Structure formats: structure tokens, C-alpha cells
GROMACS .gro file of C-alpha atoms in nm:
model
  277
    1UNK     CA    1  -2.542  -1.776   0.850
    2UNK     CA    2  -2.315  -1.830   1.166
    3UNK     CA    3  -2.206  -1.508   1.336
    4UNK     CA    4  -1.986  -1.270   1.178
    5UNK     CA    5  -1.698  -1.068   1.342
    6UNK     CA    6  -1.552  -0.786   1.200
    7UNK     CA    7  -1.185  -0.647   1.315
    8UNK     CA    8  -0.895  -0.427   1.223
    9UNK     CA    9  -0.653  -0.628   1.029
   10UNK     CA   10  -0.283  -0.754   1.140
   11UNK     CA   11  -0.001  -0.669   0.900
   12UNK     CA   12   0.026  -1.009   0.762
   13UNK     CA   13  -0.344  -0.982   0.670
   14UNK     CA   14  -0.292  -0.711   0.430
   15UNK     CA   15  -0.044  -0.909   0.269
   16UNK     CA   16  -0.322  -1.208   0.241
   17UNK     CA   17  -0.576  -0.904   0.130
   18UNK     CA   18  -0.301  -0.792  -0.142
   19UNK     CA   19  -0.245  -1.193  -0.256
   20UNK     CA   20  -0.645  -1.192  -0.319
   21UNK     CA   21  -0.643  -0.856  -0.481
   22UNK     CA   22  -0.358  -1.082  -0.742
   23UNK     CA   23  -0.605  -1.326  -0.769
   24UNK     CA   24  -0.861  -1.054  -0.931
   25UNK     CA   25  -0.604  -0.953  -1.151
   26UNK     CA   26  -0.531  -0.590  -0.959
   27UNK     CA   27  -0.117  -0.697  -0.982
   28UNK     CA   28  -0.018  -0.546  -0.601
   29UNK     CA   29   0.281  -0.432  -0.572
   30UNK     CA   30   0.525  -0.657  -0.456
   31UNK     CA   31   0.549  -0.456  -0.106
   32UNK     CA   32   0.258  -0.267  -0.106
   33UNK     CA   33   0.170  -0.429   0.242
   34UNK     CA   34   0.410  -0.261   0.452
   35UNK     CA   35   0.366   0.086   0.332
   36UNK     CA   36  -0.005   0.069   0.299
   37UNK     CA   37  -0.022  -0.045   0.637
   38UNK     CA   38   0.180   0.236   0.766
   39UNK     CA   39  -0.042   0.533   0.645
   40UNK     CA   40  -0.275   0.381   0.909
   41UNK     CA   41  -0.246   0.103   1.104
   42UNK     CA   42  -0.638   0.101   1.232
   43UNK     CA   43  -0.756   0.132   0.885
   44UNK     CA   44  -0.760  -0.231   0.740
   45UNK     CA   45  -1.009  -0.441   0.798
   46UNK     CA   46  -1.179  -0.828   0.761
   47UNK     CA   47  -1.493  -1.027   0.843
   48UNK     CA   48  -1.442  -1.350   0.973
   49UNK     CA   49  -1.711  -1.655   1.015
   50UNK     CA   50  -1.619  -1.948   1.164
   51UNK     CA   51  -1.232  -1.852   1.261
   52UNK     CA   52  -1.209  -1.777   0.896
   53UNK     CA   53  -1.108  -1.433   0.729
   54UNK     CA   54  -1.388  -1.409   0.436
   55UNK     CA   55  -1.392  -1.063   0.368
   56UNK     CA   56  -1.157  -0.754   0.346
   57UNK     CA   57  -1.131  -0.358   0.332
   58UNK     CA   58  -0.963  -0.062   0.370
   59UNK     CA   59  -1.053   0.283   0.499
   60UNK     CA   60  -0.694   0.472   0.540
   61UNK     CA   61  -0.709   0.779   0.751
   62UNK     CA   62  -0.498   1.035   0.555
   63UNK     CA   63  -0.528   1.371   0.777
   64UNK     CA   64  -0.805   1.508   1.016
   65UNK     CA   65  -1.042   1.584   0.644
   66UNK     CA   66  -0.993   1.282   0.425
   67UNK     CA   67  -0.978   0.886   0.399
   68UNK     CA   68  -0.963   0.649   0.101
   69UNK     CA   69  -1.135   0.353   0.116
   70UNK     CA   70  -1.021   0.013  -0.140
   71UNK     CA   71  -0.908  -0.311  -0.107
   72UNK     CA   72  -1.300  -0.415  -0.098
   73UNK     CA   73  -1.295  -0.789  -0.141
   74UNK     CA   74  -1.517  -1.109  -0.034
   75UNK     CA   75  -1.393  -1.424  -0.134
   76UNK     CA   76  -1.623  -1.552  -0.388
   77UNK     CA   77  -1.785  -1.878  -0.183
   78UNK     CA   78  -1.881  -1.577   0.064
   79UNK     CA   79  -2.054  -1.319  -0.150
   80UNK     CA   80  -2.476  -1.277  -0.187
   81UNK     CA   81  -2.458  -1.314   0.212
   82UNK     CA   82  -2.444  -0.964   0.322
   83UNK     CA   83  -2.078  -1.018   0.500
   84UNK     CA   84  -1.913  -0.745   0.265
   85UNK     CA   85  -2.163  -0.481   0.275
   86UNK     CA   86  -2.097  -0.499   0.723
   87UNK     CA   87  -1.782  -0.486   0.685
   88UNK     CA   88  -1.839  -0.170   0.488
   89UNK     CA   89  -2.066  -0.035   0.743
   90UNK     CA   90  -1.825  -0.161   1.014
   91UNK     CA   91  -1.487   0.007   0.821
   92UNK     CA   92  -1.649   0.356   0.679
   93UNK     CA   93  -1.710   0.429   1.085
   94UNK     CA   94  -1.349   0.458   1.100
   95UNK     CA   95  -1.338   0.730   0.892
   96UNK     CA   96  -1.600   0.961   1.112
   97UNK     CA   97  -1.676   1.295   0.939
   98UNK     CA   98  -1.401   1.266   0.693
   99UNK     CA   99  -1.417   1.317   0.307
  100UNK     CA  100  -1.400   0.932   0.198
  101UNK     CA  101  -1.305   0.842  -0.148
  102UNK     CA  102  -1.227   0.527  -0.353
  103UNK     CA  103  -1.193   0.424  -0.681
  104UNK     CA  104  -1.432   0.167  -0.728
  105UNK     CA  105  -1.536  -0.024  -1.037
  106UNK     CA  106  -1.824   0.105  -1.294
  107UNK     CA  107  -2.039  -0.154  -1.208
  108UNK     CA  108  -2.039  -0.094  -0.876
  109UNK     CA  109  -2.110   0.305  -0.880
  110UNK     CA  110  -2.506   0.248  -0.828
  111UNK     CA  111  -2.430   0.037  -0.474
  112UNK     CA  112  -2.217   0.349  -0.412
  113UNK     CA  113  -2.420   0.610  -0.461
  114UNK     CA  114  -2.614   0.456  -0.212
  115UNK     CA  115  -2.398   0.493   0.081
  116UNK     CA  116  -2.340   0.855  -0.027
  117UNK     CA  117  -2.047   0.811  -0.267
  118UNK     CA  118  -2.075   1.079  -0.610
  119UNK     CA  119  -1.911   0.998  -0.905
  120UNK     CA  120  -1.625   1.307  -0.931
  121UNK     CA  121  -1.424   1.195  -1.257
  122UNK     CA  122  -1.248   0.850  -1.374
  123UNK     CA  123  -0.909   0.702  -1.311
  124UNK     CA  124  -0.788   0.521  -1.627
  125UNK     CA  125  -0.480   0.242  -1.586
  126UNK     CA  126  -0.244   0.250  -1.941
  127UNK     CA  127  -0.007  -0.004  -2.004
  128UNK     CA  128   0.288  -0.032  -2.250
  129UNK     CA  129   0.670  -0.020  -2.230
  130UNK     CA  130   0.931   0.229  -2.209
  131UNK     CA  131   1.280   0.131  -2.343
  132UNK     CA  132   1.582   0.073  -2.096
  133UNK     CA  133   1.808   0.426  -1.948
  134UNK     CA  134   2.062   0.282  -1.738
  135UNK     CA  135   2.121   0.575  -1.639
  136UNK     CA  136   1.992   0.973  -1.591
  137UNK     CA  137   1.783   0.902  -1.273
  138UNK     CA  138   1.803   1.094  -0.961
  139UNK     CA  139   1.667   0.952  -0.657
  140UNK     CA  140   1.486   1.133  -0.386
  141UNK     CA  141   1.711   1.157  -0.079
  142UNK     CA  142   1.573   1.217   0.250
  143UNK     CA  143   1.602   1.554   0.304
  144UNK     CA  144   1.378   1.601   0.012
  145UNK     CA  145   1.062   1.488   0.178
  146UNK     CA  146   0.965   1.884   0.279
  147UNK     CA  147   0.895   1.967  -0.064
  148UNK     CA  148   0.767   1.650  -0.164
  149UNK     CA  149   0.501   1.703   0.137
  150UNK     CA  150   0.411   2.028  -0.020
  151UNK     CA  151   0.398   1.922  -0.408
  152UNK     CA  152   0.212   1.625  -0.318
  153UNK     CA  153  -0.105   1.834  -0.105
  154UNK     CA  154  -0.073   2.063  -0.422
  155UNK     CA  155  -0.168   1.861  -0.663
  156UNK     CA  156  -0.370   1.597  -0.485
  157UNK     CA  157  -0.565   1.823  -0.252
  158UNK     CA  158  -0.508   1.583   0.030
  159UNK     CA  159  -0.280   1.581   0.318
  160UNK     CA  160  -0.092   1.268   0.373
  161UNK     CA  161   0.244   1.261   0.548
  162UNK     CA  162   0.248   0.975   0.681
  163UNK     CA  163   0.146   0.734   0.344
  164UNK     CA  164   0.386   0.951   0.166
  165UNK     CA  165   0.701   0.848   0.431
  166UNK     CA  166   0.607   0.495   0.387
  167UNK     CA  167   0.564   0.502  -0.019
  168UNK     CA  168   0.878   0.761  -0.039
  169UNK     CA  169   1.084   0.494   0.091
  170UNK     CA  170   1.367   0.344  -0.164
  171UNK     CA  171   1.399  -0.046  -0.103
  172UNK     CA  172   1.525  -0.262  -0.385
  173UNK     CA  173   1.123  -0.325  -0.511
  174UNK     CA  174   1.044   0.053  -0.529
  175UNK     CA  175   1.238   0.401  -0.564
  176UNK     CA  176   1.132   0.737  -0.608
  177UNK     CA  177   1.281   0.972  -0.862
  178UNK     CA  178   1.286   1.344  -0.866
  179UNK     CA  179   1.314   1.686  -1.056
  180UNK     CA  180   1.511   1.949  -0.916
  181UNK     CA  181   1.574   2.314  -1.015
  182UNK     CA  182   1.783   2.548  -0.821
  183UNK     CA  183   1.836   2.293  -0.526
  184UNK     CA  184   1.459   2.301  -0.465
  185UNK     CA  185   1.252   1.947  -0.549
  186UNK     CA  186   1.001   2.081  -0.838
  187UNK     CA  187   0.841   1.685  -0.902
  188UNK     CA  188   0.881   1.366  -0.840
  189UNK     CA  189   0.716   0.999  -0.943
  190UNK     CA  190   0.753   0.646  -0.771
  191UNK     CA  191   0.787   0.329  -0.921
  192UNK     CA  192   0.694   0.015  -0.746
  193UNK     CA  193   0.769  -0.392  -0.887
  194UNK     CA  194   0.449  -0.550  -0.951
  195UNK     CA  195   0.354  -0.922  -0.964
  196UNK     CA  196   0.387  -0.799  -1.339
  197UNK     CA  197   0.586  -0.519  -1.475
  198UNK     CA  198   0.588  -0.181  -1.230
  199UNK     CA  199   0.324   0.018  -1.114
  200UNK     CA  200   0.447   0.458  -1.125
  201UNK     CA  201   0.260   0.690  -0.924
  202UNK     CA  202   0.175   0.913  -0.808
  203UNK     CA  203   0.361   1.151  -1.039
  204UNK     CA  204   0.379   1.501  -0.968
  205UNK     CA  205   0.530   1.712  -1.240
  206UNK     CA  206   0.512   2.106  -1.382
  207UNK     CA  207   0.412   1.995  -1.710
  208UNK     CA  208   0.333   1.720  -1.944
  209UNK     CA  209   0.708   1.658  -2.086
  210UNK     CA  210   0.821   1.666  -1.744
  211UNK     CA  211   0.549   1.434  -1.634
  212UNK     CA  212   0.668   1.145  -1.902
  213UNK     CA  213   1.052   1.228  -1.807
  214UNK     CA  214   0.998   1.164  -1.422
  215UNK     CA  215   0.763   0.820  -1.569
  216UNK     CA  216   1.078   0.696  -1.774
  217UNK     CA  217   1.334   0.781  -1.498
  218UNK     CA  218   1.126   0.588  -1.264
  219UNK     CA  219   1.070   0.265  -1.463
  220UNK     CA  220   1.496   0.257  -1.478
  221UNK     CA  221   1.507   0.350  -1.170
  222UNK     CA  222   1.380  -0.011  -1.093
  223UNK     CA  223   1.498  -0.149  -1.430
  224UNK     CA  224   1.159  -0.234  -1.543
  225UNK     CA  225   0.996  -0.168  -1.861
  226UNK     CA  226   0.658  -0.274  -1.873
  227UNK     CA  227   0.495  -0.007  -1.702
  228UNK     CA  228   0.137   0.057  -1.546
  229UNK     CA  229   0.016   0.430  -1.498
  230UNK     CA  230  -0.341   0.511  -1.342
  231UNK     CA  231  -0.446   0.880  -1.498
  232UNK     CA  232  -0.680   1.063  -1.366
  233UNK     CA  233  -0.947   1.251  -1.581
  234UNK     CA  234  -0.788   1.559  -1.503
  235UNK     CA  235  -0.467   1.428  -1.664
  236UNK     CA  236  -0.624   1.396  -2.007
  237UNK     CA  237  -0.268   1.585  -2.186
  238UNK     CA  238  -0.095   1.296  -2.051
  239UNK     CA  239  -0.300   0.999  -2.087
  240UNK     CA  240  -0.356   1.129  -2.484
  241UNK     CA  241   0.055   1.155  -2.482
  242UNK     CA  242   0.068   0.778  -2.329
  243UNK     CA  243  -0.165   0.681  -2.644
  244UNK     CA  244   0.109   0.832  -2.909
  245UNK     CA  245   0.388   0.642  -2.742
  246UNK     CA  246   0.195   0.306  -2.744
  247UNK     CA  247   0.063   0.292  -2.443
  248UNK     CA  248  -0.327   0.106  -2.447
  249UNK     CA  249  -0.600   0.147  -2.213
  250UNK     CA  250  -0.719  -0.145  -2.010
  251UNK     CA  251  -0.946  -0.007  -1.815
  252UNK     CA  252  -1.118   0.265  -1.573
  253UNK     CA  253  -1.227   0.307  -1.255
  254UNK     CA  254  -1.459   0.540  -1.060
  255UNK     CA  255  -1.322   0.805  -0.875
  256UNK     CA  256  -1.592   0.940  -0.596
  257UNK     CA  257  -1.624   1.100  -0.294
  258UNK     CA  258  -1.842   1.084  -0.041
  259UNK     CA  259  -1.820   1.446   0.139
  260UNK     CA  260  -1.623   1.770  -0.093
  261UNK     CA  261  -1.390   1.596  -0.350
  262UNK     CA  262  -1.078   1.750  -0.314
  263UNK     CA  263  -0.922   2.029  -0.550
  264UNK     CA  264  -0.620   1.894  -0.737
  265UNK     CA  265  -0.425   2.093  -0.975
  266UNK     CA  266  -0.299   2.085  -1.289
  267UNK     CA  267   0.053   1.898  -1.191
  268UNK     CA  268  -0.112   1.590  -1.099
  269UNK     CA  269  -0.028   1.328  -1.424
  270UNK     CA  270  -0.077   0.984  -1.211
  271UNK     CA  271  -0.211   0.896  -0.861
  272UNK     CA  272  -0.019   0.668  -0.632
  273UNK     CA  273  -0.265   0.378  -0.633
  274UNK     CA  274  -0.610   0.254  -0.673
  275UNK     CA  275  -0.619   0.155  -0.311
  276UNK     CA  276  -0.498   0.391  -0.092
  277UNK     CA  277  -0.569   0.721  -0.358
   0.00000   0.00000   0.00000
């Protein structure tokens, strides 16, 4: 094989890595690139042979304890060659001492384990549709990010400011709705246009009700309603509610860690995404 380079990634690379993450059938957001990018510019990756970009991944430095790693992709002519499994070496050194987690495919959890990674729980992705509310919604504003950046640790266990003012931010392809009570921000959900439908997480709510009201007021936030939601296993209330209103199961993913999983709480009903945690 001719040499292989590995190298952080431009901005308009992540874009490329999101348009082959399409091709697998992982529907990106349609402005994932910018935001993802954001939460840490030195964590995005490719290989390259020959002047040619052939493989791809992520390992996002959230805080000083934890990184996510995803976005793990080798364009098919490329793979049996050992080019993703440097890059992995080459990208997980960006991460140093930090918790790392991802969400990877069941197949894949044996090739995992063996770079560390222990299987902590699974992240299931329901689909199905919520009828149109025109109205109802109310949009996080800016001065709402202080609470958000303390609900969000809360329920996540993870520290990440600077993913969350890059995903908080309304644009016409994604908005963020909230709950409020007594002027203070008590939850809050995002919804994101997809190459299909919309994408909602993460959302944060007190309860399970709450949790499906904040889902709704997103989709219309966006006027979509063919939603995606990725549960995690601790959300089992609300993926069982999701079933009762229609909602079916495509598939799951597994969520582990290598270093202490984090502890997340009880208000966490949806994670933000598969690729960034």
C-alpha cells in the first residue's frame, strides 16, 4: 500500500465526512458540520493515500475528563487495508487521558473492546410522526444558555459548553425549544432538519410527559413531522411511551466508554447525536 497520512480535518471535510455518513444511511443533519466542528476544531480527522481523503473520524474534546469519538468511516474500495484502524490509533491520541465514548454499531463491539471500549448500555433511534402545532413553542433565547449549561451536565454527566453554544444555536435548519417555570429554564430539546425528516436531541426534561411535550414543540418548531429520537437505555419510560404513540424502532447502537462512563440522571429522554454524544 502507498504511504498513508493522517491529519486533522478542514471544515469543508466534515461536511464531505457528513455526505458519506448519508451515503450509509446515518441522515446528517442538514448543518451538522458547522456545529460539530465547533465543539472542537482539532478533533476531526482523515487518512489520505495518494492526495486522496479515504478515511474519516472524530474524537471531540468535550471538557478536561471526556471525548466522544464517531463519524468512523473508510470508503468502501479502502477497507481490509488497515487505513481505518491508524486513523483510530492516530485520532484516540487526541483525546489523552480522557473518558472516550462512542456509540458504535453491535457488530463492531468485539473490535472495541479491544482498544479498551466497555459496553455501558444501548442507544435506540425511533421513528414516527407527530402531527402539526403551529403554534405553543417557546424558543430558547440567549440568555438562557446558564441553565441550559447546568441541565445539560445534569443529566448527561458530561461537561460541554462549547458543543452546546454551537448546537443551541437557532438558524432556519435547527431551533431549540424550552420549558420554563418561574422565569428559570427547567428543560429544553433541539430539533435539527435532516436529509429526511428531523433529528430531536438531546432532550432534557423533569419527567416523561414533559419529555414528549418539549419532542412535539421541537418538531413545530422546525415544521417537521417525521421525527427521529435516539433513547438511551436509561430512557426506557420514554422509548416504551414513543411505542404507544406509533413510533417503531429501527435500530440500536452501542453506547461504551473507554475510562468511567459518566453518571446521567433520570431527566435525560434523548441524546443530542450519535456522533458527537
Amino acid at each position: 500500500m502507498t504511504e498513508l497520512r493522517c491529519r486533522n480535518a478542514t471544515l469543508p471535510e466534515v461536511s464531505m465526512m457528513l455526505d458519506w455518513a448519508a451515503k450509509e444511511g446515518w441522515n446528517p443533519g442538514l448543518d451538522d458540520a458547522k456545529p460539530f466542528y465547533q465543539a472542537d476544531p482539532d478533533g476531526f480527522f482523515v487518512a489520505e493515500t495518494e492526495d486522496t481523503v479515504v478515511a474519516a473520524i472524530s474524537v471531540v474534546n468535550h471538557s478536561d475528563d471526556h471525548a466522544f469519538l464517531g463519524l468512523y468511516l473508510c470508503l468502501p474500495e479502502y477497507r481490509g487495508r488497515g487505513i481505518g484502524f491508524g486513523l483510530w490509533t492516530h485520532a484516540l491520541a487526541h483525546a489523552g487521558d480522557r473518558t472516550v465514548g462512542l456509540d458504535g454499531v453491535p457488530a463492531q463491539e468485539a473490535n472495541y473492546r479491544t482498544s479498551g471500549f466497555i459496553l455501558a448500555g444501548r442507544t435506540c433511534r425511533w421513528t414516527g410522526q407527530f402531527e402539526r402545532v403551529d403554534t405553543g413553542f417557546v424558543l430558547a433565547e440567549p440568555g438562557d444558555f446558564a441553565d441550559i449549561a447546568e441541565l445539560d451536565p445534569a443529566a448527561t454527566g458530561v461537561r460541554r459548553d462549547r458543543f452546546l453554544r454551537a448546537w443551541l444555536e437557532n438558524g432556519a435548519t435547527r431551533k431549540t425549544v424550552v420549558l420554563r417555570k418561574g422565569g428559570e429554564v427547567t428543560g429544553f430539546a433541539t430539533a435539527r432538519a435532516c436529509r429526511t425528516g428531523c433529528k430531536i436531541g438531546p432532550i432534557i426534561a423533569p419527567d416523561l410527559h414533559e419529555a414528549e411535550h418539549l419532542a412535539r414543540q421541537a418538531a413545530a418548531s422546525i415544521a417537521e413531522t417525521h421525527v427521529t429520537i435516539d433513547v438511551p437505555a436509561s430512557a426506557e419510560p420514554f422509548a416504551d411511551l414513543l411505542a404507544q404513540k406509533g413510533f417503531e424502532q429501527n435500530f440500536n447502537t452501542a453506547r461504551m466508554y473507554r475510562g468511567t462512563a459518566p453518571n446521567a440522571l433520570g431527566t435525560l429522554h434523548a441524546v443530542a447525536s450519535l456522533e458527537l454524544g
